[in-house]
Short mmCIF file of C-alpha atoms in Angstrom, two decimals:
data_model
loop_
_atom_site.label_atom_id
_atom_site.label_comp_id
_atom_site.label_asym_id
_atom_site.label_seq_id
_atom_site.Cartn_x
_atom_site.Cartn_y
_atom_site.Cartn_z
CA MET A 1 14.91 32.56 -61.32
CA PRO A 2 18.43 31.31 -61.47
CA VAL A 3 19.03 31.93 -57.95
CA THR A 4 16.12 29.92 -56.30
CA ILE A 5 17.59 26.88 -58.86
CA ASN A 6 20.55 27.57 -56.23
CA ILE A 7 19.02 27.76 -53.61
CA ARG A 8 17.08 25.11 -53.88
CA TYR A 9 20.41 22.82 -54.72
CA LYS A 10 21.69 24.62 -51.21
CA TYR A 11 18.89 23.14 -49.19
CA LEU A 12 19.47 19.75 -51.30
CA LEU A 13 22.85 19.94 -50.21
CA LEU A 14 23.06 20.20 -46.63
CA VAL A 15 19.50 17.76 -46.50
CA THR A 16 21.59 15.27 -48.09
CA LEU A 17 24.88 16.33 -46.00
CA ALA A 18 22.41 15.82 -42.91
CA THR A 19 21.14 12.47 -43.63
CA ILE A 20 24.07 10.71 -44.67
CA SER A 21 25.76 12.46 -40.86
CA ILE A 22 23.05 10.73 -39.61
CA LEU A 23 23.65 7.65 -41.13
CA LEU A 24 27.02 7.49 -40.52
CA PHE A 25 26.88 8.42 -36.50
CA LEU A 26 24.26 5.45 -36.30
CA TYR A 27 26.13 3.48 -37.81
CA GLY A 28 29.31 4.14 -35.14
CA LEU A 29 26.44 3.38 -32.49
CA THR A 30 26.05 0.31 -34.30
CA ARG A 31 29.71 -0.35 -34.73
CA THR A 32 30.49 0.13 -31.14
CA ASP A 33 27.60 -1.99 -29.78
CA MET A 34 28.64 -5.05 -31.44
CA GLN A 35 32.31 -4.40 -29.95
CA THR A 36 30.98 -4.69 -26.17
CA ILE A 37 28.74 -7.82 -27.41
CA LYS A 38 32.59 -9.33 -28.60
CA ASN A 39 34.74 -8.13 -25.93
CA PRO A 40 32.09 -8.02 -22.09
CA THR A 41 35.80 -6.74 -20.85
CA SER A 42 35.36 -3.94 -23.22
CA LEU A 43 35.49 -0.12 -22.34
CA SER A 44 31.84 2.45 -21.92
CA SER A 45 32.18 5.18 -22.21
CA PRO A 46 31.39 7.69 -18.67
CA LYS A 47 27.78 7.83 -18.39
CA ILE A 48 26.41 11.59 -19.45
CA HIS A 49 23.59 11.27 -16.46
CA GLU A 50 23.58 10.07 -13.58
CA PRO A 51 22.23 8.94 -10.60
CA ASN A 52 22.19 12.10 -7.51
CA ASN A 53 23.33 9.17 -4.77
CA ARG A 54 25.76 7.93 -7.15
CA LYS A 55 28.68 7.09 -4.76
CA SER A 56 31.91 9.59 -5.23
CA LEU A 57 34.87 6.81 -6.23
CA PHE A 58 36.76 9.67 -3.41
CA MET A 59 33.70 9.20 -0.60
CA LYS A 60 35.40 12.40 1.34
CA ALA A 61 36.99 14.48 -1.34
CA PRO A 62 34.82 17.43 -2.92
CA VAL A 63 32.45 16.07 -5.32
CA LYS A 64 33.93 17.46 -8.61
CA ASN A 65 37.09 16.49 -7.24
CA SER A 66 36.19 13.04 -7.56
CA ALA A 67 34.41 13.02 -10.48
CA GLN A 68 37.05 15.22 -12.39
CA CYS A 69 38.84 11.89 -11.74
CA GLU A 70 36.58 9.45 -12.01
CA SER A 71 36.41 10.84 -16.34
CA THR A 72 40.47 11.18 -16.21
CA ILE A 73 40.29 7.45 -15.04
CA SER A 74 37.59 5.88 -17.79
CA PHE A 75 39.89 7.97 -20.60
CA GLN A 76 42.89 6.09 -19.96
CA LYS A 77 41.48 2.71 -20.31
CA ASN A 78 39.71 3.68 -23.31
CA VAL A 79 43.06 5.26 -24.83
CA LEU A 80 44.26 1.81 -24.10
CA PHE A 81 41.81 -0.38 -25.28
CA THR A 82 41.21 1.27 -28.37
CA PHE A 83 45.47 1.41 -28.81
CA TYR A 84 45.56 -2.32 -28.31
CA LYS A 85 42.96 -3.27 -29.79
CA HIS A 86 44.76 -2.10 -33.07
CA SER A 87 48.13 -3.57 -32.08
CA PHE A 88 46.76 -7.06 -31.63
CA GLU A 89 44.74 -7.26 -34.66
CA GLY A 90 44.70 -10.38 -36.45
CA ILE A 91 46.68 -11.64 -32.92
CA ARG A 92 45.51 -14.52 -31.22
CA LYS A 93 47.92 -16.19 -29.01
CA VAL A 94 51.64 -14.43 -27.43
CA ALA A 95 54.12 -15.23 -25.70
CA LEU A 96 54.75 -12.58 -22.56
CA ILE A 97 58.05 -12.11 -21.79
CA GLY A 98 59.66 -10.58 -18.79
CA PHE A 99 57.00 -11.97 -15.83
CA PRO A 100 57.93 -9.52 -12.34
CA ASP A 101 58.90 -12.42 -10.51
CA HIS A 102 59.87 -10.06 -7.51
CA PRO A 103 58.16 -8.50 -4.76
CA ASN A 104 57.40 -5.86 -5.93
CA LYS A 105 53.51 -5.46 -5.82
CA GLY A 106 53.02 -2.76 -8.63
CA ASP A 107 54.88 -4.74 -11.56
CA SER A 108 52.33 -7.62 -10.14
CA ALA A 109 49.67 -5.41 -11.64
CA ILE A 110 50.87 -4.67 -14.61
CA TYR A 111 51.57 -8.19 -15.14
CA VAL A 112 47.51 -8.57 -13.85
CA ALA A 113 46.59 -5.18 -15.66
CA GLU A 114 47.78 -6.89 -18.96
CA ARG A 115 45.99 -10.11 -18.92
CA ASP A 116 43.29 -9.00 -17.90
CA LEU A 117 43.80 -7.29 -21.67
CA LEU A 118 44.41 -9.58 -23.36
CA GLU A 119 41.75 -12.09 -22.48
CA GLY A 120 39.30 -8.91 -23.27
CA LEU A 121 40.78 -9.49 -27.00
CA GLY A 122 40.62 -12.96 -27.51
CA ILE A 123 43.93 -13.71 -27.68
CA GLU A 124 45.74 -16.53 -25.23
CA VAL A 125 49.10 -16.49 -23.75
CA VAL A 126 50.53 -20.07 -24.84
CA TYR A 127 54.16 -18.93 -22.91
CA ILE A 128 55.48 -17.31 -20.27
CA CYS A 129 59.37 -15.79 -18.45
CA ALA A 130 60.66 -14.43 -16.15
CA SER A 131 64.35 -13.40 -16.86
CA GLN A 132 67.15 -15.43 -19.26
CA SER A 133 67.29 -18.22 -16.55
CA ASP A 134 64.39 -19.45 -16.91
CA TYR A 135 63.99 -17.99 -21.17
CA SER A 136 64.38 -21.51 -23.99
CA THR A 137 64.84 -20.32 -27.04
CA SER A 138 64.26 -23.85 -28.07
CA ASP A 139 61.19 -24.56 -26.06
CA LEU A 140 59.54 -20.92 -27.14
CA GLN A 141 60.49 -22.22 -31.29
CA ALA A 142 58.52 -25.26 -30.55
CA ILE A 143 55.52 -23.29 -30.00
CA VAL A 144 55.83 -20.21 -32.57
CA GLN A 145 56.73 -23.43 -34.74
CA GLU A 146 52.62 -24.58 -33.91
CA SER A 147 51.70 -21.17 -34.68
CA SER A 148 50.69 -19.42 -38.07
CA PRO A 149 53.00 -16.26 -38.02
CA GLU A 150 50.24 -14.02 -38.61
CA VAL A 151 48.35 -14.82 -35.40
CA PHE A 152 51.68 -15.16 -32.96
CA ALA A 153 53.28 -11.90 -30.99
CA PHE A 154 55.64 -11.70 -28.72
CA ALA A 155 54.61 -9.59 -26.24
CA PHE A 156 56.77 -7.34 -23.84
CA HIS A 157 56.08 -7.24 -20.28
CA GLY A 158 55.75 -3.38 -18.99
CA GLY A 159 56.65 -0.99 -16.51
CA GLY A 160 59.33 1.61 -15.75
CA ASN A 161 62.32 -1.16 -16.81
CA PHE A 162 63.44 0.00 -20.24
CA GLY A 163 67.21 1.53 -20.29
CA ASP A 164 69.94 0.42 -18.30
CA ILE A 165 68.90 0.73 -15.51
CA TYR A 166 67.51 -2.55 -15.25
CA PRO A 167 70.14 -4.29 -17.36
CA ASP A 168 68.78 -8.14 -16.79
CA HIS A 169 65.33 -7.29 -17.99
CA GLN A 170 66.11 -5.66 -21.17
CA GLN A 171 68.66 -8.03 -22.21
CA LEU A 172 66.48 -10.28 -22.41
CA ARG A 173 63.81 -8.46 -24.23
CA GLU A 174 66.94 -8.67 -26.73
CA ASP A 175 67.93 -11.77 -26.33
CA VAL A 176 64.48 -12.40 -27.86
CA ILE A 177 64.47 -10.26 -30.46
CA ARG A 178 67.72 -11.89 -31.61
CA ASP A 179 66.60 -15.36 -31.33
CA PHE A 180 63.25 -14.26 -33.36
CA PRO A 181 64.28 -12.22 -35.75
CA ASN A 182 60.87 -12.60 -38.28
CA GLY A 183 58.42 -12.08 -35.33
CA LYS A 184 56.03 -9.04 -34.61
CA PHE A 185 57.38 -7.39 -30.82
CA ILE A 186 54.27 -5.44 -29.58
CA SER A 187 55.28 -3.73 -25.64
CA PHE A 188 53.26 -2.96 -23.07
CA PRO A 189 53.55 0.72 -21.97
CA GLN A 190 56.68 1.30 -20.57
CA SER A 191 59.25 3.70 -19.21
CA ILE A 192 62.67 4.89 -20.20
CA TRP A 193 65.96 5.94 -18.81
CA TYR A 194 69.37 5.41 -20.25
CA ASN A 195 72.00 6.59 -18.28
CA GLY A 196 74.89 6.58 -20.62
CA GLU A 197 73.55 7.11 -25.02
CA ALA A 198 76.11 4.23 -26.08
CA ALA A 199 74.20 2.01 -24.01
CA LEU A 200 70.45 3.64 -25.63
CA GLN A 201 71.95 3.40 -29.44
CA GLU A 202 72.88 -0.10 -28.65
CA THR A 203 69.42 -0.94 -28.32
CA ALA A 204 67.82 1.23 -31.05
CA ASN A 205 70.53 0.13 -33.63
CA LEU A 206 69.37 -3.54 -32.59
CA TYR A 207 65.45 -2.96 -33.34
CA ALA A 208 66.45 -0.62 -35.99
CA GLU A 209 66.80 -4.75 -37.65
CA HIS A 210 63.39 -5.28 -36.46
CA PRO A 211 60.80 -3.06 -38.16
CA GLN A 212 57.98 -5.27 -36.47
CA ILE A 213 58.48 -3.74 -33.08
CA GLN A 214 56.53 -1.51 -32.07
CA LEU A 215 57.39 0.69 -28.67
CA ALA A 216 54.77 2.24 -25.99
CA PHE A 217 55.65 4.65 -24.04
CA ARG A 218 53.60 5.66 -20.60
CA ASP A 219 54.83 9.86 -20.22
CA ARG A 220 55.31 12.69 -22.55
CA GLN A 221 59.07 12.52 -21.56
CA SER A 222 59.74 9.02 -22.44
CA TYR A 223 58.26 8.98 -25.61
CA LEU A 224 60.07 12.02 -26.75
CA ILE A 225 63.21 9.83 -25.80
CA GLY A 226 61.70 6.92 -27.99
CA VAL A 227 61.30 9.54 -31.14
CA ASP A 228 64.53 10.25 -31.28
CA GLY A 229 66.20 6.64 -30.38
CA PHE A 230 63.89 4.64 -31.98
CA GLY A 231 60.82 6.78 -33.83
CA LYS A 232 62.81 5.99 -37.51
CA ASP A 233 62.60 2.00 -37.70
CA ASN A 234 60.00 1.47 -35.43
CA GLU A 235 56.00 2.24 -34.14
CA LEU A 236 55.77 4.33 -31.55
CA LEU A 237 52.80 5.12 -28.94
CA LEU A 238 52.11 7.23 -26.17
CA THR A 239 49.80 5.65 -23.97
CA PRO A 240 48.64 4.98 -20.14
CA ASP A 241 49.97 2.67 -17.76
CA ILE A 242 48.42 -0.16 -18.41
CA VAL A 243 47.44 -1.03 -14.62
CA PHE A 244 44.83 1.92 -15.44
CA PHE A 245 42.19 -0.82 -17.62
CA MET A 246 41.58 -2.16 -14.42
CA GLY A 247 39.65 0.80 -14.04
CA ASP A 248 37.88 1.28 -10.55
CA LEU A 249 38.86 -0.50 -8.09
CA SER A 250 37.33 0.77 -5.24
CA HIS A 251 35.66 -3.04 -4.20
CA ILE A 252 39.31 -3.69 -2.81
CA ARG A 253 38.84 -0.24 -0.24
CA GLU A 254 35.78 -1.34 0.46
CA SER A 255 36.52 -4.58 2.08
CA THR A 256 40.17 -3.53 3.59
CA PRO A 257 39.74 -2.93 7.01
CA ILE A 258 41.78 0.42 8.15
CA LYS A 259 44.42 0.04 10.55
CA SER A 260 45.88 2.98 10.59
CA ASP A 261 45.13 6.75 9.67
CA VAL A 262 48.71 7.21 7.26
CA LEU A 263 50.95 4.55 5.18
CA ILE A 264 53.53 5.93 4.63
CA LEU A 265 55.11 3.65 1.24
CA ALA A 266 58.78 4.74 0.41
CA ARG A 267 60.70 2.83 -1.73
CA LEU A 268 63.82 0.59 -0.48
CA ASP A 269 65.49 0.85 -3.78
CA LYS A 270 67.84 2.66 -6.12
CA GLU A 271 64.97 5.06 -7.56
CA GLY A 272 63.90 6.25 -4.54
CA GLY A 273 64.34 9.93 -3.70
CA GLN A 274 61.85 9.60 0.03
CA GLN A 275 64.24 8.53 2.66
CA HIS A 276 63.44 6.60 5.60
CA SER A 277 64.76 8.52 8.31
CA SER A 278 62.41 11.31 7.66
CA GLU A 279 60.19 9.20 10.53
CA SER A 280 61.12 11.14 12.97
CA LEU A 281 59.59 14.05 11.01
CA TYR A 282 56.36 11.72 10.83
CA GLN A 283 56.23 11.10 14.26
CA GLN A 284 57.30 14.84 15.69
CA GLY A 285 54.39 16.01 12.77
CA LEU A 286 51.90 13.26 12.75
CA THR A 287 51.61 11.98 16.53
CA SER A 288 51.83 15.66 17.79
CA HIS A 289 48.14 15.28 15.89
CA ASN A 290 47.19 12.20 16.79
CA VAL A 291 47.68 10.23 13.44
CA THR A 292 48.29 7.49 13.81
CA TYR A 293 50.84 6.15 10.82
CA SER A 294 52.97 3.19 10.09
CA VAL A 295 56.13 3.60 7.60
CA GLU A 296 57.33 0.72 5.01
CA ASP A 297 57.66 -0.46 1.48
CA TRP A 298 55.66 -3.21 -0.26
CA LEU A 299 58.74 -5.03 -1.13
CA GLY A 300 59.69 -6.25 2.41
CA TRP A 301 57.51 -9.02 2.05
CA ASP A 302 55.89 -11.80 -0.27
CA PRO A 303 52.11 -13.45 0.31
CA GLU A 304 52.94 -17.39 1.88
CA GLU A 305 51.05 -18.25 -1.04
CA VAL A 306 54.05 -16.75 -4.05
CA ARG A 307 56.37 -18.68 -1.41
CA ASN A 308 54.82 -22.25 -1.94
CA PRO A 309 57.22 -23.63 -4.77
CA ASP A 310 54.64 -24.82 -7.17
CA ALA A 311 52.83 -21.03 -7.40
CA THR A 312 52.64 -20.81 -10.93
CA PHE A 313 53.24 -17.17 -12.73
CA ASP A 314 49.32 -16.77 -12.39
CA ILE A 315 48.84 -17.37 -8.97
CA LYS A 316 51.97 -15.18 -8.53
CA GLY A 317 51.27 -11.88 -10.33
CA LYS A 318 47.51 -11.76 -8.75
CA SER A 319 48.48 -12.27 -5.01
CA ARG A 320 50.94 -9.72 -5.26
CA PHE A 321 48.98 -7.57 -6.36
CA LEU A 322 46.01 -8.31 -4.17
CA SER A 323 47.92 -8.48 -1.25
CA GLY A 324 50.00 -4.36 -2.37
CA ALA A 325 46.39 -3.09 -3.37
CA GLN A 326 44.89 -4.65 0.24
CA PHE A 327 48.04 -3.20 2.29
CA LEU A 328 47.31 1.00 0.66
CA ALA A 329 44.03 0.43 0.67
CA SER A 330 44.10 -0.35 5.08
CA HIS A 331 44.87 2.83 6.08
CA LYS A 332 43.34 5.97 5.38
CA ALA A 333 45.29 7.86 3.45
CA VAL A 334 48.70 7.61 1.79
CA ILE A 335 52.11 9.27 1.36
CA THR A 336 54.28 7.68 -1.30
CA ASP A 337 56.85 7.54 -4.03
CA ARG A 338 56.10 5.14 -5.91
CA LEU A 339 54.18 5.31 -9.00
CA HIS A 340 51.81 2.17 -8.73
CA ALA A 341 50.87 3.46 -5.32
CA HIS A 342 49.91 6.31 -6.59
CA ILE A 343 48.26 4.85 -9.55
CA LEU A 344 46.21 1.82 -7.25
CA SER A 345 45.27 4.78 -4.47
CA THR A 346 43.95 6.95 -7.40
CA LEU A 347 42.33 3.64 -8.55
CA MET A 348 40.72 2.86 -5.36
CA GLY A 349 39.76 6.19 -3.98
CA ILE A 350 42.06 6.71 -0.72
CA PRO A 351 43.71 10.11 -0.94
CA HIS A 352 47.40 9.98 -0.88
CA ILE A 353 50.42 12.32 -1.23
CA VAL A 354 53.05 11.94 -3.98
CA ILE A 355 56.85 12.33 -3.12
CA GLU A 356 58.87 13.16 -5.37
CA ASP A 357 62.06 14.04 -5.77
CA SER A 358 64.41 11.84 -7.77
CA GLU A 359 66.52 12.39 -10.78
CA MET A 360 64.21 10.52 -12.85
CA LYS A 361 61.05 12.18 -12.63
CA LYS A 362 59.20 9.11 -13.23
CA ILE A 363 56.00 10.22 -11.31
CA THR A 364 55.38 13.37 -12.16
CA ASN A 365 56.14 13.02 -15.78
CA TYR A 366 53.43 10.65 -16.15
CA HIS A 367 51.06 12.70 -13.58
CA ASN A 368 51.19 15.49 -15.85
CA THR A 369 51.01 13.34 -19.25
CA TRP A 370 48.00 11.21 -18.12
CA LEU A 371 46.68 12.93 -14.57
CA ARG A 372 46.42 15.98 -14.57
CA GLY A 373 42.62 15.75 -13.93
CA CYS A 374 43.47 13.82 -10.35
CA THR A 375 45.62 17.18 -9.15
CA SER A 376 42.71 17.73 -5.87
CA ASP A 377 42.39 17.92 -2.20
CA GLY A 378 41.44 14.79 -1.34
CA VAL A 379 42.70 13.00 -4.35
CA SER A 380 46.39 13.09 -5.15
CA VAL A 381 48.78 16.36 -5.12
CA ILE A 382 52.50 15.57 -6.04
CA VAL A 383 55.16 17.79 -3.10
CA ASP A 384 59.03 17.60 -3.58
CA SER A 385 59.41 16.80 0.88
CA PRO A 386 58.52 14.72 3.41
CA GLU A 387 57.71 18.28 5.41
CA LYS A 388 55.46 19.15 1.83
CA ALA A 389 53.46 15.64 2.53
CA VAL A 390 53.02 16.61 6.46
CA ASP A 391 51.60 19.70 6.07
CA THR A 392 49.33 18.90 3.36
CA LEU A 393 48.57 15.90 4.80
CA LEU A 394 47.27 17.89 8.15
CA GLU A 395 45.41 20.35 6.20
CA TRP A 396 43.79 17.06 4.49
CA LYS A 397 42.93 15.98 7.73
CA MET A 398 41.47 19.86 9.41
CA GLN A 399 39.28 20.21 5.71
CA GLN A 400 37.96 15.71 7.08
CA TYR A 401 39.11 14.86 3.93
CA ILE A 402 40.52 11.89 5.10
#
């Protein structure tokens, strides 16, 4: 008889636990549905059942290769929304520090994604500055005083300028931190690079005095450097690059006329490892196989709207982003050594090959952290020389992936 009672209790306990689990699951679904209603730009989970005629993001790649990359993109978008929803909880107004007022189209893509995310969270951008020359302490103080401290935050523009390679950008952030010692600071995802330990320690000492600084790093290597330098006193996150919040951008590719087979987007600035002198290699390797191409960096030009002296930050950011995306999309495939050419090509479904031979390894570090699911034929690969890039491109052409 005692055994029978124990068994009954056992089954009663199992039934109770199962009921609780089901109720918690249903509650979770309700919470998710409510969040979607409150934030129409919030994220949807990847669909389990897709119609057979659904178009692949990478149209000519094997379906499984494209599908794996599409899942990788969705995952990063969800991670970004989840992290920043928590980071900006209760915040209704922000000052965006470090607008990228230069022709680097990748940094403009970052800006557009930051604005999209803030808008999705219902947060108003009430102040923007690009550099020390247009930053006004008094103007920003007046705006801050008009808001309750608990609903106001300073948002640092993301990208690859955390460190001593681009000292002007770093100095602007540090100026704002010193001017607003009681402020709440939230960084969008960054890569970090210091050539000298002393400079890193100087920044770490300043940040240690301001515990309300939250830093976000977009690759494992940067995160580990951040943990060593800032982890004791500041909150740190490892998140994808903010541009992945845009999600699928295939509509840009689909609406852009093709100009040539391959764009070789080789950076001109000091971060680059790829050299424009390799053009003779491309001519020999590509022209002989009837592949049309162009070699160019997107730093060399700006859209007409940007050159208007009355252009706002929003006009500049959106125009540069769109022109950069269309620049990539006007070719069937891309060879590049720029991280955001890699990211935007991924989001638009453009087959591309990344050349990485720079000391920073910024692209490889990001790819290995977040984009392994997009490493496949007809999607993207990373190589360490222009020769390997040409060989891979010709293989893809033979396999009809481009």
